[in-house]
Amino acid sequence: MKLKAKLLDIQAGGRRIVILDDSTASLIGVHSSDRVKITHKNEELVAIVNIAGNFPHNYIGLYQEISSKLGLKDGEFVEVESAERPEALRYVQAKIHGERLRKKEIETIVKDVVERHLSDIEIASFITALYIHKLSMDEIEALSKAMVKTGSTLSLNKSPVLDKHSVGGVPGDKTSILIVPIIAATGLVIPKTSSRAITSPAGTADRVETLCPVNLTIEEIKEVVKKTNGCLVWGGALDLAPADDIFIQVEYPLAIDPLLLPSIMSKKKAIGATHVVLDIPTGRGAKIKTIGAANALAHDFIDLGKRLGIEVQCAVTFGEQPIGYAIGPALEAREALSAIMGKSPADLREKATILAGILLEMVNIKNGKQKAEYLLKSGRAERKLRDIIEAQGGNRKILPEDIEVGDKQAEIIAEKEGRVLWINNRNLAQIAREAGAPKDRGAGIILKVKLGKRVKKGDALFEIYAERTTKLNAAIKLAEKLQPIGLSKKLEERMLIDRIPKTIMHKKVFTLER
């Protein structure tokens, strides 16, 4: 059936969706969420149908994703016919019933996800089925390989290729900004592709973007790595394992994360990593709560790494308070730059050198931590970071004070005397986001205390930074409600941690980081 194209000057978030009115849809024989095949000249694609009651008859509404793909102009005619349901749906339904999926079936699902043949509802059903029925290691391996296969890859023609990744859950983790130049300063290759924040106040790409551009192409990355041995770039611009980005869009509103292993490891495989150290922060305020859970997850990562041809080692790290004192893109970049220049919070330096040391020892460099510490103290790591900043288009002479932070500030003070018994990572992350982070780069938090610190009534617990007064006021209000830092004169006095139900109800925060 020939229909006239009505171009909608908006995007559908990458989805391939068309709009038909009821009567036109009936003539084609489709309902809402069915598929149609659209043909224009030598191009064709399959799209999902939305029904609009007041849409013009004999027209098809096309979002920019489809009109640009087909090279259409407004008012041109296209051939539209009913399309078969994707084969992948059979396998999604099989997983809903608890069946194990074979390699070919998983490849079909991932291919149809990337080609946008599945609707959000169908992808959500698949994600939910994975969460309920779990994944075997064979399924995880097949998913990882399929996610690599359907995207771009980075081939540096070098070996070994090192990488570091954290499963997330602890705010202020700017260790990558130290680890990458430490490793690169030894002559080893470490092309670090990182995410932007999903639920945290800052992802590595958000932090680094205050120092230099991070939206590089694959060819630009190759040039930077050729010059410096390392890079710190945003992976989202590279089409690495694109199915993962689509899955994450669905996982976040569902607040479930059954694809943690294939999500992380597919991107490591896509950049050609041969040796990876995985940081698993563990504790009450982290994503992983217990040492037992951390050990189980570590063994799964190691097993999956073997299947993908990647040597993996895992570090189970202390995750009950933020790393360093700064939370938020610009504040963290300031702290990381100060750290590599020699003015480092002890926990940030310790964690960075431990993880870098593990990577060095994985490629047979003895006394890895001591080597990493030497590279920091000697200034070689700082010079390498500045090389990377310059190669990526930034100012190699940048100083911490050159990085702009929010000019709207407020102190949250202690209402009583005591020792810091606990710090709620999630609540601090919420407050930093309320202040505007990560969208407002200068927004965030500077902690004034850490665990065990003794404070007096009226002492500052943390400072909030914002770029707008309205955001600052909202963050102050949230901080007063959440009270993210627990104080007590004696340990035994803090027997009551929470009371349920309570007058003020807060939505439980779901942590999803890549």
Short mmCIF file of C-alpha atoms in Angstrom, two decimals:
data_model
loop_
_atom_site.label_atom_id
_atom_site.label_comp_id
_atom_site.label_asym_id
_atom_site.label_seq_id
_atom_site.Cartn_x
_atom_site.Cartn_y
_atom_site.Cartn_z
CA MET A 1 0.00 0.00 0.00
CA LYS A 2 1.37 3.42 -0.97
CA LEU A 3 1.27 6.07 1.73
CA LYS A 4 2.42 9.67 1.81
CA ALA A 5 5.30 10.37 4.21
CA LYS A 6 4.68 12.95 6.91
CA LEU A 7 8.08 13.78 8.40
CA LEU A 8 8.04 14.39 12.13
CA ASP A 9 10.80 16.82 13.00
CA ILE A 10 11.69 14.95 16.20
CA GLN A 11 13.66 11.88 17.19
CA ALA A 12 12.34 8.75 18.88
CA GLY A 13 15.45 8.06 20.96
CA GLY A 14 16.94 5.78 18.31
CA ARG A 15 13.79 3.69 18.04
CA ARG A 16 12.22 2.89 14.67
CA ILE A 17 8.61 3.89 15.17
CA VAL A 18 5.92 5.00 12.70
CA ILE A 19 2.50 6.54 13.23
CA LEU A 20 -0.68 5.46 11.43
CA ASP A 21 -4.32 6.30 11.95
CA ASP A 22 -6.82 3.52 12.81
CA SER A 23 -8.33 3.12 9.39
CA THR A 24 -5.01 3.06 7.49
CA ALA A 25 -3.64 0.53 9.97
CA SER A 26 -6.74 -1.64 9.44
CA LEU A 27 -6.28 -1.57 5.67
CA ILE A 28 -2.67 -2.74 6.06
CA GLY A 29 -3.76 -5.32 8.66
CA VAL A 30 -1.71 -4.15 11.63
CA HIS A 31 -2.38 -3.12 15.21
CA SER A 32 -0.40 -1.03 17.66
CA SER A 33 3.03 -2.64 18.35
CA ASP A 34 2.87 -4.69 15.13
CA ARG A 35 5.52 -4.15 12.45
CA VAL A 36 5.46 -2.74 8.96
CA LYS A 37 8.05 -2.92 6.22
CA ILE A 38 8.69 0.45 4.57
CA THR A 39 10.26 0.58 1.10
CA HIS A 40 11.55 3.68 -0.68
CA LYS A 41 13.55 3.33 -3.87
CA ASN A 42 16.27 0.77 -3.03
CA GLU A 43 16.04 1.15 0.74
CA GLU A 44 13.79 -0.75 3.13
CA LEU A 45 13.44 -1.17 6.87
CA VAL A 46 11.09 -2.59 9.47
CA ALA A 47 9.44 -0.31 12.03
CA ILE A 48 7.03 -0.65 14.95
CA VAL A 49 3.54 0.82 14.63
CA ASN A 50 1.92 3.37 16.92
CA ILE A 51 -1.76 4.19 16.35
CA ALA A 52 -2.97 7.80 16.60
CA GLY A 53 -6.71 8.45 16.35
CA ASN A 54 -6.47 11.93 14.87
CA PHE A 55 -3.63 11.26 12.40
CA PRO A 56 -4.33 12.00 8.67
CA HIS A 57 -5.68 9.12 6.59
CA ASN A 58 -3.30 7.54 4.01
CA TYR A 59 -0.25 9.14 5.66
CA ILE A 60 2.56 7.53 7.61
CA GLY A 61 4.31 9.57 10.31
CA LEU A 62 8.06 9.06 10.31
CA TYR A 63 10.50 10.09 13.03
CA GLN A 64 13.94 11.37 12.05
CA GLU A 65 15.60 7.96 12.58
CA ILE A 66 13.55 6.51 9.73
CA SER A 67 13.31 9.50 7.38
CA SER A 68 17.09 10.04 7.42
CA LYS A 69 17.79 6.33 6.92
CA LEU A 70 15.48 6.19 3.88
CA GLY A 71 16.52 9.63 2.55
CA LEU A 72 12.91 10.83 2.44
CA LYS A 73 11.43 14.26 1.86
CA ASP A 74 8.10 15.35 3.26
CA GLY A 75 5.19 14.26 1.05
CA GLU A 76 7.06 11.55 -0.86
CA PHE A 77 5.29 8.21 -1.28
CA VAL A 78 6.55 5.00 0.31
CA GLU A 79 5.41 1.41 0.01
CA VAL A 80 4.11 0.06 3.31
CA GLU A 81 3.14 -3.53 4.08
CA SER A 82 2.68 -5.73 7.10
CA ALA A 83 5.89 -7.36 8.32
CA GLU A 84 6.34 -10.67 10.11
CA ARG A 85 7.10 -10.74 13.81
CA PRO A 86 10.84 -11.04 14.44
CA GLU A 87 12.20 -14.53 14.96
CA ALA A 88 13.80 -13.26 18.18
CA LEU A 89 10.39 -13.04 19.86
CA ARG A 90 10.15 -16.85 19.91
CA TYR A 91 13.37 -16.98 21.92
CA VAL A 92 12.29 -14.15 24.23
CA GLN A 93 9.15 -16.15 24.99
CA ALA A 94 11.25 -19.26 25.60
CA LYS A 95 13.29 -17.37 28.21
CA ILE A 96 10.09 -16.07 29.81
CA HIS A 97 9.16 -19.74 30.32
CA GLY A 98 12.54 -20.42 31.93
CA GLU A 99 14.24 -22.22 29.04
CA ARG A 100 17.99 -22.06 28.44
CA LEU A 101 18.89 -20.24 25.23
CA ARG A 102 21.42 -21.51 22.74
CA LYS A 103 24.14 -19.40 21.12
CA LYS A 104 22.28 -18.93 17.83
CA GLU A 105 19.10 -17.88 19.61
CA ILE A 106 20.93 -15.30 21.70
CA GLU A 107 22.68 -13.96 18.60
CA THR A 108 19.28 -13.52 16.94
CA ILE A 109 17.90 -11.61 19.94
CA VAL A 110 20.91 -9.28 20.13
CA LYS A 111 20.88 -8.67 16.38
CA ASP A 112 17.18 -7.75 16.46
CA VAL A 113 17.75 -5.49 19.48
CA VAL A 114 20.53 -3.58 17.67
CA GLU A 115 18.50 -3.33 14.46
CA ARG A 116 15.56 -1.96 16.52
CA HIS A 117 13.23 -4.78 15.51
CA LEU A 118 12.08 -5.28 19.11
CA SER A 119 9.92 -2.84 21.02
CA ASP A 120 10.76 -1.54 24.49
CA ILE A 121 8.05 -3.80 25.91
CA GLU A 122 9.61 -6.86 24.29
CA ILE A 123 13.13 -5.92 25.43
CA ALA A 124 11.79 -5.27 28.95
CA SER A 125 10.21 -8.74 28.92
CA PHE A 126 13.55 -10.27 27.95
CA ILE A 127 15.45 -8.34 30.67
CA THR A 128 12.85 -9.33 33.27
CA ALA A 129 13.02 -13.00 32.22
CA LEU A 130 16.82 -12.91 32.59
CA TYR A 131 16.45 -11.40 36.06
CA ILE A 132 13.91 -14.00 37.22
CA HIS A 133 15.35 -17.14 35.62
CA LYS A 134 19.04 -16.09 35.77
CA LEU A 135 21.69 -16.72 33.15
CA SER A 136 23.95 -19.74 32.82
CA MET A 137 27.62 -18.99 32.12
CA ASP A 138 27.12 -20.37 28.59
CA GLU A 139 24.34 -17.81 28.05
CA ILE A 140 26.48 -15.01 29.51
CA GLU A 141 29.33 -15.97 27.17
CA ALA A 142 27.01 -16.05 24.16
CA LEU A 143 25.51 -12.67 25.08
CA SER A 144 28.95 -11.10 25.49
CA LYS A 145 30.18 -12.38 22.13
CA ALA A 146 26.97 -11.40 20.34
CA MET A 147 27.14 -7.88 21.80
CA VAL A 148 30.72 -7.53 20.51
CA LYS A 149 29.82 -8.96 17.11
CA THR A 150 27.01 -6.46 16.49
CA GLY A 151 29.16 -3.38 17.17
CA SER A 152 32.45 -1.72 16.32
CA THR A 153 35.81 -2.88 17.66
CA LEU A 154 39.08 -1.11 18.39
CA SER A 155 42.08 -2.83 16.86
CA LEU A 156 45.41 -1.39 17.99
CA ASN A 157 47.57 -4.24 16.67
CA LYS A 158 49.43 -4.28 19.99
CA SER A 159 49.71 -6.69 22.88
CA PRO A 160 49.22 -6.64 25.76
CA VAL A 161 46.29 -4.19 25.99
CA LEU A 162 45.41 -3.34 29.59
CA ASP A 163 42.20 -2.01 31.09
CA LYS A 164 40.57 -1.27 34.44
CA HIS A 165 36.90 -1.19 35.34
CA SER A 166 34.79 -0.72 38.46
CA VAL A 167 31.35 -2.25 38.99
CA GLY A 168 30.42 1.09 40.61
CA GLY A 169 28.32 2.03 43.58
CA VAL A 170 30.80 4.31 45.40
CA PRO A 171 30.76 8.06 44.68
CA GLY A 172 33.95 10.00 44.07
CA ASP A 173 35.82 7.15 42.35
CA LYS A 174 38.18 9.12 40.14
CA THR A 175 40.95 6.47 40.23
CA SER A 176 40.98 5.96 36.44
CA ILE A 177 42.43 9.46 35.98
CA LEU A 178 45.46 8.27 37.97
CA ILE A 179 45.65 4.65 36.83
CA VAL A 180 45.66 5.29 33.07
CA PRO A 181 48.72 7.61 33.08
CA ILE A 182 50.53 5.38 35.60
CA ILE A 183 50.19 2.39 33.25
CA ALA A 184 50.88 4.42 30.10
CA ALA A 185 54.04 5.87 31.69
CA THR A 186 55.54 2.35 31.77
CA GLY A 187 55.13 2.04 27.99
CA LEU A 188 52.15 -0.30 28.28
CA VAL A 189 48.95 0.35 26.32
CA ILE A 190 45.70 1.25 28.15
CA PRO A 191 42.88 2.63 25.95
CA LYS A 192 40.31 3.53 28.65
CA THR A 193 36.78 3.93 27.33
CA SER A 194 34.38 5.05 30.03
CA SER A 195 30.74 5.78 30.62
CA ARG A 196 28.90 8.90 31.54
CA ALA A 197 26.91 8.88 34.75
CA ILE A 198 23.69 6.86 34.71
CA THR A 199 22.62 7.05 38.35
CA SER A 200 25.78 8.52 39.95
CA PRO A 201 26.89 12.17 40.27
CA ALA A 202 29.76 11.58 37.81
CA GLY A 203 31.07 8.95 35.45
CA THR A 204 34.72 8.85 34.37
CA ALA A 205 33.85 10.51 31.05
CA ASP A 206 32.07 13.35 32.91
CA ARG A 207 35.14 13.94 35.08
CA VAL A 208 37.66 13.82 32.23
CA GLU A 209 35.53 16.11 30.06
CA THR A 210 36.39 18.98 32.43
CA LEU A 211 40.04 18.41 31.45
CA CYS A 212 39.80 17.68 27.72
CA PRO A 213 37.42 16.46 24.97
CA VAL A 214 36.25 12.85 25.36
CA ASN A 215 34.02 12.41 22.28
CA LEU A 216 36.71 10.92 20.04
CA THR A 217 36.28 8.67 17.02
CA ILE A 218 37.97 5.28 16.81
CA GLU A 219 40.60 6.71 14.44
CA GLU A 220 41.27 9.62 16.81
CA ILE A 221 41.65 7.18 19.71
CA LYS A 222 44.19 5.17 17.73
CA GLU A 223 46.19 8.37 17.12
CA VAL A 224 46.07 9.39 20.80
CA VAL A 225 47.16 5.90 21.94
CA LYS A 226 49.93 5.86 19.33
CA LYS A 227 51.29 9.13 20.78
CA THR A 228 50.76 8.48 24.49
CA ASN A 229 50.01 4.74 25.06
CA GLY A 230 46.69 5.66 26.70
CA CYS A 231 43.45 7.57 26.46
CA LEU A 232 40.45 8.55 28.59
CA VAL A 233 37.43 8.76 26.31
CA TRP A 234 33.66 8.34 26.27
CA GLY A 235 32.71 4.88 24.99
CA GLY A 236 29.20 5.93 23.99
CA ALA A 237 30.46 7.69 20.86
CA LEU A 238 32.16 4.55 19.52
CA ASP A 239 29.31 2.08 18.90
CA LEU A 240 31.05 -0.53 21.08
CA ALA A 241 28.58 -3.30 21.99
CA PRO A 242 25.58 -1.07 21.10
CA ALA A 243 23.05 -3.63 22.37
CA ASP A 244 24.30 -2.89 25.89
CA ASP A 245 23.31 0.78 25.63
CA ILE A 246 19.79 -0.26 24.58
CA PHE A 247 19.54 -2.80 27.41
CA ILE A 248 20.64 -0.17 29.95
CA GLN A 249 17.82 2.16 28.85
CA VAL A 250 15.38 -0.60 29.85
CA GLU A 251 17.22 -1.82 32.97
CA TYR A 252 17.24 1.60 34.59
CA PRO A 253 13.45 2.18 34.87
CA LEU A 254 12.98 -1.46 35.91
CA ALA A 255 15.72 -1.08 38.58
CA ILE A 256 17.24 -4.47 37.77
CA ASP A 257 20.68 -5.35 36.39
CA PRO A 258 20.88 -8.96 35.14
CA LEU A 259 23.41 -8.08 32.41
CA LEU A 260 26.26 -6.76 34.57
CA LEU A 261 28.83 -9.33 33.41
CA PRO A 262 28.18 -9.32 29.64
CA SER A 263 27.70 -5.54 29.71
CA ILE A 264 31.16 -4.88 31.14
CA MET A 265 33.08 -7.69 29.48
CA SER A 266 31.66 -7.20 25.98
CA LYS A 267 33.07 -3.66 25.96
CA LYS A 268 36.44 -4.87 27.23
CA LYS A 269 36.54 -7.42 24.42
CA ALA A 270 35.48 -4.78 21.88
CA ILE A 271 38.50 -2.58 22.69
CA GLY A 272 40.84 -5.56 22.41
CA ALA A 273 41.75 -5.80 26.11
CA THR A 274 43.97 -8.76 27.00
CA HIS A 275 44.39 -8.00 30.74
CA VAL A 276 41.69 -6.41 32.93
CA VAL A 277 41.58 -5.55 36.61
CA LEU A 278 38.06 -5.29 37.99
CA ASP A 279 37.37 -3.19 41.05
CA ILE A 280 34.49 -4.54 43.17
CA PRO A 281 33.73 -1.99 45.93
CA THR A 282 32.05 -3.83 48.79
CA GLY A 283 30.20 -2.81 51.93
CA ARG A 284 26.98 -1.42 53.36
CA GLY A 285 26.95 1.64 51.12
CA ALA A 286 28.11 -0.08 47.92
CA LYS A 287 26.30 -1.98 45.17
CA ILE A 288 27.90 -5.24 46.39
CA LYS A 289 27.08 -5.62 50.10
CA THR A 290 29.10 -8.60 51.35
CA ILE A 291 32.52 -10.19 50.86
CA GLY A 292 30.78 -13.44 49.91
CA ALA A 293 28.81 -11.76 47.12
CA ALA A 294 31.96 -9.97 45.94
CA ASN A 295 33.92 -13.23 45.79
CA ALA A 296 31.16 -14.97 43.82
CA LEU A 297 30.99 -12.09 41.35
CA ALA A 298 34.78 -12.05 41.00
CA HIS A 299 34.89 -15.75 40.11
CA ASP A 300 32.19 -15.20 37.49
CA PHE A 301 34.18 -12.35 35.92
CA ILE A 302 37.33 -14.49 35.88
CA ASP A 303 35.45 -17.42 34.30
CA LEU A 304 33.88 -15.18 31.65
CA GLY A 305 37.26 -13.60 30.94
CA LYS A 306 38.76 -17.02 30.20
CA ARG A 307 35.94 -17.75 27.77
CA LEU A 308 36.55 -14.43 25.99
CA GLY A 309 40.35 -14.75 25.94
CA ILE A 310 40.89 -12.00 28.55
CA GLU A 311 42.95 -12.45 31.70
CA VAL A 312 40.95 -10.99 34.59
CA GLN A 313 41.89 -10.29 38.18
CA CYS A 314 39.53 -8.70 40.69
CA ALA A 315 40.16 -6.41 43.64
CA VAL A 316 37.52 -6.43 46.38
CA THR A 317 37.84 -2.91 47.80
CA PHE A 318 36.40 -1.01 50.77
CA GLY A 319 33.15 0.59 49.64
CA GLU A 320 31.57 2.09 52.76
CA GLN A 321 32.51 5.69 52.05
CA PRO A 322 33.37 7.86 49.02
CA ILE A 323 36.86 7.77 47.50
CA GLY A 324 38.66 10.98 48.38
CA TYR A 325 36.60 13.98 49.42
CA ALA A 326 35.16 15.31 46.13
CA ILE A 327 31.90 14.21 44.48
CA GLY A 328 30.79 15.71 41.14
CA PRO A 329 32.56 16.09 37.74
CA ALA A 330 34.59 19.30 38.18
CA LEU A 331 35.27 18.78 41.88
CA GLU A 332 36.52 15.24 41.25
CA ALA A 333 38.67 16.35 38.30
CA ARG A 334 40.24 18.98 40.57
CA GLU A 335 40.98 16.37 43.22
CA ALA A 336 42.37 13.85 40.72
CA LEU A 337 44.64 16.46 39.13
CA SER A 338 45.85 17.56 42.58
CA ALA A 339 46.46 13.91 43.46
CA ILE A 340 48.61 13.19 40.45
CA MET A 341 50.55 16.38 41.23
CA GLY A 342 51.36 15.00 44.69
CA LYS A 343 48.59 16.40 46.90
CA SER A 344 46.55 13.26 47.32
CA PRO A 345 43.93 12.02 49.79
CA ALA A 346 45.40 8.84 51.25
CA ASP A 347 42.54 6.55 50.21
CA LEU A 348 42.55 7.80 46.59
CA ARG A 349 46.30 7.28 46.23
CA GLU A 350 46.14 3.88 47.93
CA LYS A 351 43.32 2.57 45.76
CA ALA A 352 44.81 3.89 42.52
CA THR A 353 48.26 2.40 43.19
CA ILE A 354 46.80 -0.93 44.33
CA LEU A 355 44.75 -1.34 41.14
CA ALA A 356 47.56 -0.10 38.89
CA GLY A 357 49.93 -2.44 40.72
CA ILE A 358 47.71 -5.45 40.07
CA LEU A 359 47.65 -4.60 36.35
CA LEU A 360 51.44 -4.28 36.24
CA GLU A 361 51.94 -7.61 38.00
CA MET A 362 49.50 -9.26 35.56
CA VAL A 363 52.05 -8.55 32.80
CA ASN A 364 54.98 -9.77 34.89
CA ILE A 365 56.23 -6.47 36.32
CA LYS A 366 57.33 -7.22 39.88
CA ASN A 367 56.36 -5.13 42.92
CA GLY A 368 53.53 -3.49 40.99
CA LYS A 369 52.24 -1.23 43.76
CA GLN A 370 55.70 0.11 44.53
CA LYS A 371 56.27 0.74 40.82
CA ALA A 372 52.97 2.62 40.61
CA GLU A 373 53.86 4.70 43.68
CA TYR A 374 57.24 5.57 42.14
CA LEU A 375 55.59 6.72 38.89
CA LEU A 376 53.35 9.03 40.91
CA LYS A 377 56.12 10.43 43.16
CA SER A 378 58.57 10.95 40.29
CA GLY A 379 56.13 13.05 38.27
CA ARG A 380 56.17 10.65 35.32
CA ALA A 381 52.46 9.84 35.74
CA GLU A 382 51.60 13.55 35.82
CA ARG A 383 53.58 14.22 32.64
CA LYS A 384 51.84 11.30 30.95
CA LEU A 385 48.39 12.56 31.99
CA ARG A 386 49.25 15.95 30.52
CA ASP A 387 50.40 14.23 27.30
CA ILE A 388 47.02 12.49 27.10
CA ILE A 389 45.09 15.70 27.85
CA GLU A 390 47.00 17.51 25.08
CA ALA A 391 46.59 14.65 22.58
CA GLN A 392 42.83 14.66 23.19
CA GLY A 393 42.61 18.40 22.52
CA GLY A 394 42.92 19.85 26.04
CA ASN A 395 45.31 22.27 27.73
CA ARG A 396 48.32 20.33 29.02
CA LYS A 397 49.15 23.14 31.47
CA ILE A 398 45.77 23.02 33.21
CA LEU A 399 45.89 23.41 37.00
CA PRO A 400 43.28 22.33 39.56
CA GLU A 401 42.20 25.93 40.19
CA ASP A 402 41.57 26.41 36.44
CA ILE A 403 38.67 23.95 36.62
CA GLU A 404 35.51 25.93 37.34
CA VAL A 405 33.19 24.74 40.09
CA GLY A 406 29.76 25.95 41.18
CA ASP A 407 29.81 29.43 42.73
CA LYS A 408 26.72 28.72 44.88
CA GLN A 409 27.88 27.00 48.07
CA ALA A 410 26.53 25.93 51.46
CA GLU A 411 27.88 24.06 54.49
CA ILE A 412 26.02 21.24 56.21
CA ILE A 413 27.10 21.24 59.86
CA ALA A 414 27.05 18.73 62.69
CA GLU A 415 24.10 19.17 65.04
CA LYS A 416 25.93 17.36 67.85
CA GLU A 417 29.35 16.18 68.93
CA GLY A 418 30.52 12.69 68.07
CA ARG A 419 32.55 10.37 65.88
CA VAL A 420 31.59 9.56 62.28
CA LEU A 421 30.21 6.00 62.46
CA TRP A 422 28.81 5.67 58.96
CA ILE A 423 28.45 7.52 55.66
CA ASN A 424 25.56 6.75 53.33
CA ASN A 425 27.01 6.69 49.81
CA ARG A 426 23.65 6.59 48.07
CA ASN A 427 22.29 9.54 50.00
CA LEU A 428 25.37 11.62 49.23
CA ALA A 429 25.00 10.72 45.55
CA GLN A 430 21.35 11.81 45.66
CA ILE A 431 22.27 15.15 47.23
CA ALA A 432 25.01 15.78 44.64
CA ARG A 433 22.59 15.01 41.82
CA GLU A 434 19.97 17.27 43.41
CA ALA A 435 22.60 20.03 43.31
CA GLY A 436 22.84 19.53 39.54
CA ALA A 437 25.57 16.93 38.99
CA PRO A 438 26.52 15.57 36.52
CA LYS A 439 24.69 17.82 34.01
CA ASP A 440 25.97 20.89 35.83
CA ARG A 441 29.67 20.01 35.88
CA GLY A 442 30.50 22.37 38.72
CA ALA A 443 27.89 20.90 41.05
CA GLY A 444 28.59 18.35 43.77
CA ILE A 445 29.89 17.83 47.28
CA ILE A 446 33.16 18.25 49.19
CA LEU A 447 33.30 16.03 52.26
CA LYS A 448 34.89 17.52 55.35
CA VAL A 449 34.94 14.28 57.37
CA LYS A 450 35.53 10.57 56.80
CA LEU A 451 34.79 7.46 58.88
CA GLY A 452 36.22 7.63 62.40
CA LYS A 453 36.67 11.40 62.38
CA ARG A 454 35.70 13.14 65.65
CA VAL A 455 33.67 16.33 65.19
CA LYS A 456 32.24 19.00 67.45
CA LYS A 457 28.77 20.50 67.27
CA GLY A 458 28.81 23.14 64.53
CA ASP A 459 31.71 21.60 62.58
CA ALA A 460 31.22 21.26 58.83
CA LEU A 461 30.33 17.73 57.65
CA PHE A 462 30.29 18.57 53.93
CA GLU A 463 29.91 21.46 51.50
CA ILE A 464 27.41 21.52 48.66
CA TYR A 465 28.34 23.23 45.38
CA ALA A 466 25.82 24.25 42.73
CA GLU A 467 25.63 26.47 39.66
CA ARG A 468 22.09 27.65 40.40
CA THR A 469 20.54 28.89 43.63
CA THR A 470 17.39 26.82 43.12
CA LYS A 471 19.48 23.65 42.82
CA LEU A 472 21.51 24.56 45.90
CA ASN A 473 18.38 25.13 47.98
CA ALA A 474 16.90 21.82 46.81
CA ALA A 475 20.12 19.99 47.72
CA ILE A 476 20.23 21.61 51.17
CA LYS A 477 16.64 20.58 51.81
CA LEU A 478 17.38 16.99 50.75
CA ALA A 479 20.53 16.88 52.88
CA GLU A 480 18.53 17.95 55.94
CA LYS A 481 16.05 15.13 55.32
CA LEU A 482 18.51 12.37 54.46
CA GLN A 483 21.24 13.17 57.00
CA PRO A 484 23.81 11.01 55.16
CA ILE A 485 26.50 11.09 57.88
CA GLY A 486 25.90 9.28 61.19
CA LEU A 487 27.50 10.57 64.41
CA SER A 488 27.71 9.19 67.94
CA LYS A 489 29.86 9.78 71.03
CA LYS A 490 30.06 6.05 71.69
CA LEU A 491 29.50 3.10 69.36
CA GLU A 492 26.89 1.54 71.68
CA GLU A 493 24.79 4.72 71.59
CA ARG A 494 24.04 4.23 67.92
CA MET A 495 21.88 1.13 68.28
CA LEU A 496 18.91 2.51 66.31
CA ILE A 497 19.93 2.96 62.67
CA ASP A 498 16.48 3.44 61.13
CA ARG A 499 12.81 3.31 61.97
CA ILE A 500 10.30 1.78 59.55
CA PRO A 501 7.80 3.08 58.60
CA LYS A 502 8.81 6.66 59.09
CA THR A 503 7.16 10.00 58.43
CA ILE A 504 9.33 10.95 55.46
CA MET A 505 9.37 8.23 52.81
CA HIS A 506 12.21 8.26 50.27
CA LYS A 507 12.38 6.33 47.05
CA LYS A 508 14.99 3.57 47.18
CA VAL A 509 17.81 4.49 44.84
CA PHE A 510 18.83 1.98 42.16
CA THR A 511 22.53 2.06 41.28
CA LEU A 512 23.39 1.29 37.66
CA GLU A 513 26.89 2.15 36.48
CA ARG A 514 29.07 1.00 33.63
#
